[in-house]
Amino acid sequence: EALAINYLKGIKRSYCYVGIGYVSKSDFPKAFRYYRLSDSVKVENSPELALYNYTMIGSAYRDLSNFDSAEFYYNRALHQALNEGKPRNLATIYKNLGLVYLMRYRNVEALEALNTAQHYLQGISDPINQIGIWLNTGKAYANLLQYDKAKEYYTKSMQLVRTISNKYQLVECHLKLSDLAMLQSNYSVALEEAFAAFELLRDYQYPPQQAEVHQRIGEIYTELGQFEM
């Protein structure tokens, strides 16, 4: 029986990993196919596998701006995380929910979720989650026009991400600082930060981020009246 359970765990995990691979190529139909195959494999007493798969599904829907579905799957992941009771996983799910609220301009709800994530992360060394919480918190404050607080959180994020050399998070930091500069009509700084992100993507490729960086540079040149760029 134990061998059978381990076998099912391996299948469930493998389907999910294949789905992640297709997301990295922006092939979402195939990604969802494998995520659903993973979901169809039922494994007793392994909530962490379902939690991870639901989180990946939610994140894929978030990348597609399907926020209702993203929130639905993040809440399914939260249900699993509450059953499991591990603070790190709870922090991750509340961080993800906070990001969805943020993208829907539900800024107060976003800050509440992110504060909850920060609570669960206390005493845990998890720089990736910490950077995500700080970046999202900064964006919520930027949306609320509290630019000094936004920059405080972005700066903390940048300082931490440089200690771990995570290119995905470093690109996110530059994009957030670019966004903040644009909100303050400081287009030279906005362009400098956007091109810093662009340079990082020369040897690190993730299509959703590439699209966001190109769009940001285009937006800045539009604001500067350089439409041919």
Coordinates of C-alpha atoms in Angstrom, one line a residue:
E1 CA 0.0 0.0 0.0
A2 CA 2.9 2.4 0.8
L3 CA 4.4 1.7 -2.5
A4 CA 1.1 2.4 -4.3
I5 CA 0.8 5.7 -2.4
N6 CA 4.3 6.8 -3.3
Y7 CA 3.7 5.9 -6.9
L8 CA 0.6 8.0 -7.0
K9 CA 2.4 10.9 -5.3
G10 CA 5.1 10.7 -8.1
I11 CA 2.5 10.8 -10.8
K12 CA 0.6 13.7 -9.3
R13 CA 3.8 15.7 -8.8
S14 CA 5.1 14.9 -12.3
Y15 CA 1.9 16.0 -14.0
C16 CA 2.1 19.3 -12.1
Y17 CA 5.7 19.8 -13.1
V18 CA 4.9 19.2 -16.7
G19 CA 2.2 21.9 -16.4
I20 CA 4.7 24.3 -15.0
G21 CA 7.0 23.6 -18.0
Y22 CA 4.3 24.5 -20.4
V23 CA 3.5 27.7 -18.5
S24 CA 7.1 28.8 -18.9
K25 CA 6.5 28.5 -22.7
S26 CA 3.2 30.3 -22.4
D27 CA 1.4 27.2 -23.7
F28 CA -1.5 27.5 -21.2
P29 CA -3.9 25.0 -22.8
K30 CA -1.4 22.2 -22.4
A31 CA -0.4 23.5 -18.9
F32 CA -4.1 23.3 -17.7
R33 CA -4.4 19.9 -19.2
Y34 CA -1.5 18.6 -17.1
Y35 CA -2.6 20.5 -14.0
R36 CA -6.1 18.9 -14.3
L37 CA -4.4 15.5 -14.7
S38 CA -2.5 16.1 -11.5
D39 CA -5.8 17.2 -9.8
S40 CA -7.4 13.9 -10.9
V41 CA -4.8 11.8 -9.1
K42 CA -6.1 11.4 -5.5
V43 CA -3.5 10.8 -2.8
E44 CA -4.5 10.3 0.8
N45 CA -2.8 12.4 3.5
S46 CA -0.8 14.5 1.1
P47 CA -2.4 18.0 1.2
E48 CA 0.9 19.6 0.2
L49 CA 0.6 18.1 -3.4
A50 CA -2.9 19.4 -3.9
L51 CA -1.9 22.8 -2.4
Y52 CA 1.0 23.2 -4.8
N53 CA -1.1 22.2 -7.8
Y54 CA -4.0 24.5 -6.9
T55 CA -1.4 27.3 -6.4
M56 CA 0.1 26.7 -9.9
I57 CA -3.4 26.7 -11.5
G58 CA -4.2 30.0 -9.7
S59 CA -1.0 31.6 -10.9
A60 CA -1.6 30.5 -14.5
Y61 CA -5.0 32.0 -14.4
R62 CA -3.5 35.2 -12.8
D63 CA -1.0 35.4 -15.7
L64 CA -4.0 35.3 -18.1
S65 CA -5.8 38.0 -16.1
N66 CA -8.6 35.6 -15.3
F67 CA -8.8 36.9 -11.7
D68 CA -12.0 35.1 -10.7
S69 CA -10.5 31.7 -11.5
A70 CA -7.2 32.7 -9.9
E71 CA -8.9 33.7 -6.7
F72 CA -11.0 30.5 -6.7
Y73 CA -7.9 28.2 -7.0
Y74 CA -5.9 30.2 -4.5
N75 CA -8.8 29.8 -2.0
R76 CA -8.7 26.0 -2.7
A77 CA -5.0 26.1 -2.0
L78 CA -5.7 28.0 1.2
H79 CA -8.2 25.4 2.3
Q80 CA -5.4 22.8 1.9
A81 CA -2.8 25.0 3.6
L82 CA -5.1 25.5 6.7
N83 CA -5.6 21.7 6.9
E84 CA -1.8 21.3 6.7
G85 CA -1.0 24.1 9.1
K86 CA 2.5 25.0 7.9
P87 CA 3.2 28.7 8.3
R88 CA 5.4 28.9 5.2
N89 CA 2.6 27.6 2.9
L90 CA 0.0 29.8 4.6
A91 CA 2.3 32.8 4.0
T92 CA 2.6 31.9 0.3
I93 CA -1.1 31.5 -0.2
Y94 CA -2.0 34.8 1.5
K95 CA 0.8 36.5 -0.5
N96 CA -0.8 35.2 -3.7
L97 CA -4.3 36.2 -2.7
G98 CA -2.9 39.6 -1.9
L99 CA -1.5 39.9 -5.4
V100 CA -4.8 39.0 -7.0
Y101 CA -6.6 41.6 -4.8
L102 CA -4.0 44.1 -5.8
M103 CA -4.4 43.4 -9.5
R104 CA -8.2 44.1 -9.0
Y105 CA -7.4 47.3 -7.2
R106 CA -8.8 46.0 -3.9
N107 CA -5.9 47.6 -2.2
V108 CA -7.1 47.5 1.4
E109 CA -8.0 43.8 1.1
A110 CA -4.6 43.3 -0.5
L111 CA -2.8 44.9 2.4
E112 CA -4.8 42.8 4.9
A113 CA -3.8 39.6 3.1
L114 CA -0.2 40.7 2.8
N115 CA -0.1 41.5 6.5
T116 CA -1.4 38.1 7.2
A117 CA 1.3 36.6 5.0
Q118 CA 3.9 38.6 6.8
H119 CA 2.6 37.3 10.2
Y120 CA 3.0 33.7 9.1
L121 CA 6.5 34.3 7.7
Q122 CA 7.8 35.7 11.0
G123 CA 10.8 33.7 12.1
I124 CA 11.1 31.8 8.8
S125 CA 14.1 32.3 6.5
D126 CA 12.3 32.5 3.1
P127 CA 13.7 35.4 1.0
I128 CA 11.6 34.6 -2.1
N129 CA 8.3 34.9 -0.2
Q130 CA 9.6 37.9 1.7
I131 CA 10.5 39.8 -1.4
G132 CA 7.1 39.0 -2.9
I133 CA 5.2 40.2 0.1
W134 CA 7.3 43.5 0.2
L135 CA 6.9 44.1 -3.5
N136 CA 3.1 43.6 -3.4
T137 CA 2.8 45.7 -0.3
G138 CA 4.7 48.5 -2.0
K139 CA 2.4 48.3 -5.0
A140 CA -0.7 48.5 -2.8
Y141 CA 0.7 51.7 -1.2
A142 CA 1.6 53.1 -4.6
N143 CA -2.0 52.5 -5.7
L144 CA -3.1 54.4 -2.6
L145 CA -0.8 57.2 -3.6
Q146 CA 1.5 56.7 -0.6
Y147 CA 4.6 56.8 -2.7
D148 CA 7.2 57.1 0.1
K149 CA 5.9 53.9 1.7
A150 CA 5.9 52.2 -1.7
K151 CA 9.5 53.2 -2.3
E152 CA 10.4 52.0 1.2
Y153 CA 9.1 48.5 0.5
Y154 CA 10.6 48.4 -3.0
T155 CA 14.0 49.4 -1.7
K156 CA 13.9 46.7 1.0
S157 CA 13.0 44.2 -1.7
M158 CA 15.8 45.2 -4.0
Q159 CA 18.4 45.0 -1.1
L160 CA 17.2 41.5 -0.3
V161 CA 17.0 40.2 -3.8
R162 CA 20.6 41.2 -4.5
T163 CA 21.7 38.9 -1.8
I164 CA 20.2 35.8 -3.5
S165 CA 20.7 36.7 -7.2
N166 CA 17.2 35.7 -8.2
K167 CA 16.7 37.2 -11.7
Y168 CA 12.9 36.8 -11.8
Q169 CA 12.6 38.8 -8.5
L170 CA 15.2 41.3 -9.7
V171 CA 13.2 42.0 -12.8
E172 CA 10.1 42.5 -10.7
C173 CA 12.0 45.0 -8.5
H174 CA 13.1 47.0 -11.5
L175 CA 9.6 47.0 -12.9
K176 CA 8.0 48.1 -9.7
L177 CA 10.5 51.0 -9.3
S178 CA 9.8 51.9 -13.0
D179 CA 6.1 51.9 -12.3
L180 CA 6.5 54.1 -9.2
A181 CA 8.7 56.6 -11.2
M182 CA 6.0 56.8 -13.9
L183 CA 3.3 57.5 -11.4
Q184 CA 5.4 60.5 -10.3
S185 CA 6.1 61.5 -13.9
N186 CA 9.8 60.8 -13.5
Y187 CA 10.2 59.3 -16.9
S188 CA 14.1 59.2 -17.0
V189 CA 14.2 57.0 -13.9
A190 CA 11.2 55.0 -15.2
L191 CA 13.1 54.3 -18.4
E192 CA 16.4 53.5 -16.6
E193 CA 14.6 50.9 -14.4
A194 CA 12.8 49.4 -17.3
F195 CA 16.0 49.0 -19.3
A196 CA 17.7 47.4 -16.3
A197 CA 14.9 44.8 -16.4
F198 CA 15.3 44.5 -20.2
E199 CA 19.1 43.8 -19.8
L200 CA 18.4 41.0 -17.3
L201 CA 16.1 39.3 -19.8
R202 CA 18.9 38.9 -22.3
D203 CA 20.0 35.8 -20.6
Y204 CA 17.0 34.9 -18.5
Q205 CA 13.7 34.4 -20.4
Y206 CA 10.2 34.2 -19.0
P207 CA 7.6 35.3 -21.7
P208 CA 5.1 37.0 -19.3
Q209 CA 7.8 39.1 -17.9
Q210 CA 9.3 39.9 -21.3
A211 CA 5.9 41.1 -22.5
E212 CA 5.5 43.3 -19.4
V213 CA 9.0 44.8 -19.8
H214 CA 8.4 45.6 -23.5
Q215 CA 5.0 47.1 -22.7
R216 CA 6.5 49.2 -20.0
I217 CA 9.2 50.6 -22.3
G218 CA 6.6 51.3 -24.9
E219 CA 4.4 53.2 -22.4
I220 CA 7.3 55.4 -21.3
Y221 CA 8.2 56.3 -24.8
T222 CA 4.5 57.1 -25.5
E223 CA 4.4 59.4 -22.5
L224 CA 7.6 61.1 -23.9
G225 CA 5.9 61.5 -27.3
Q226 CA 8.4 59.3 -29.0
F227 CA 5.8 57.2 -30.8
E228 CA 8.2 55.7 -33.3
M229 CA 10.0 53.9 -30.5

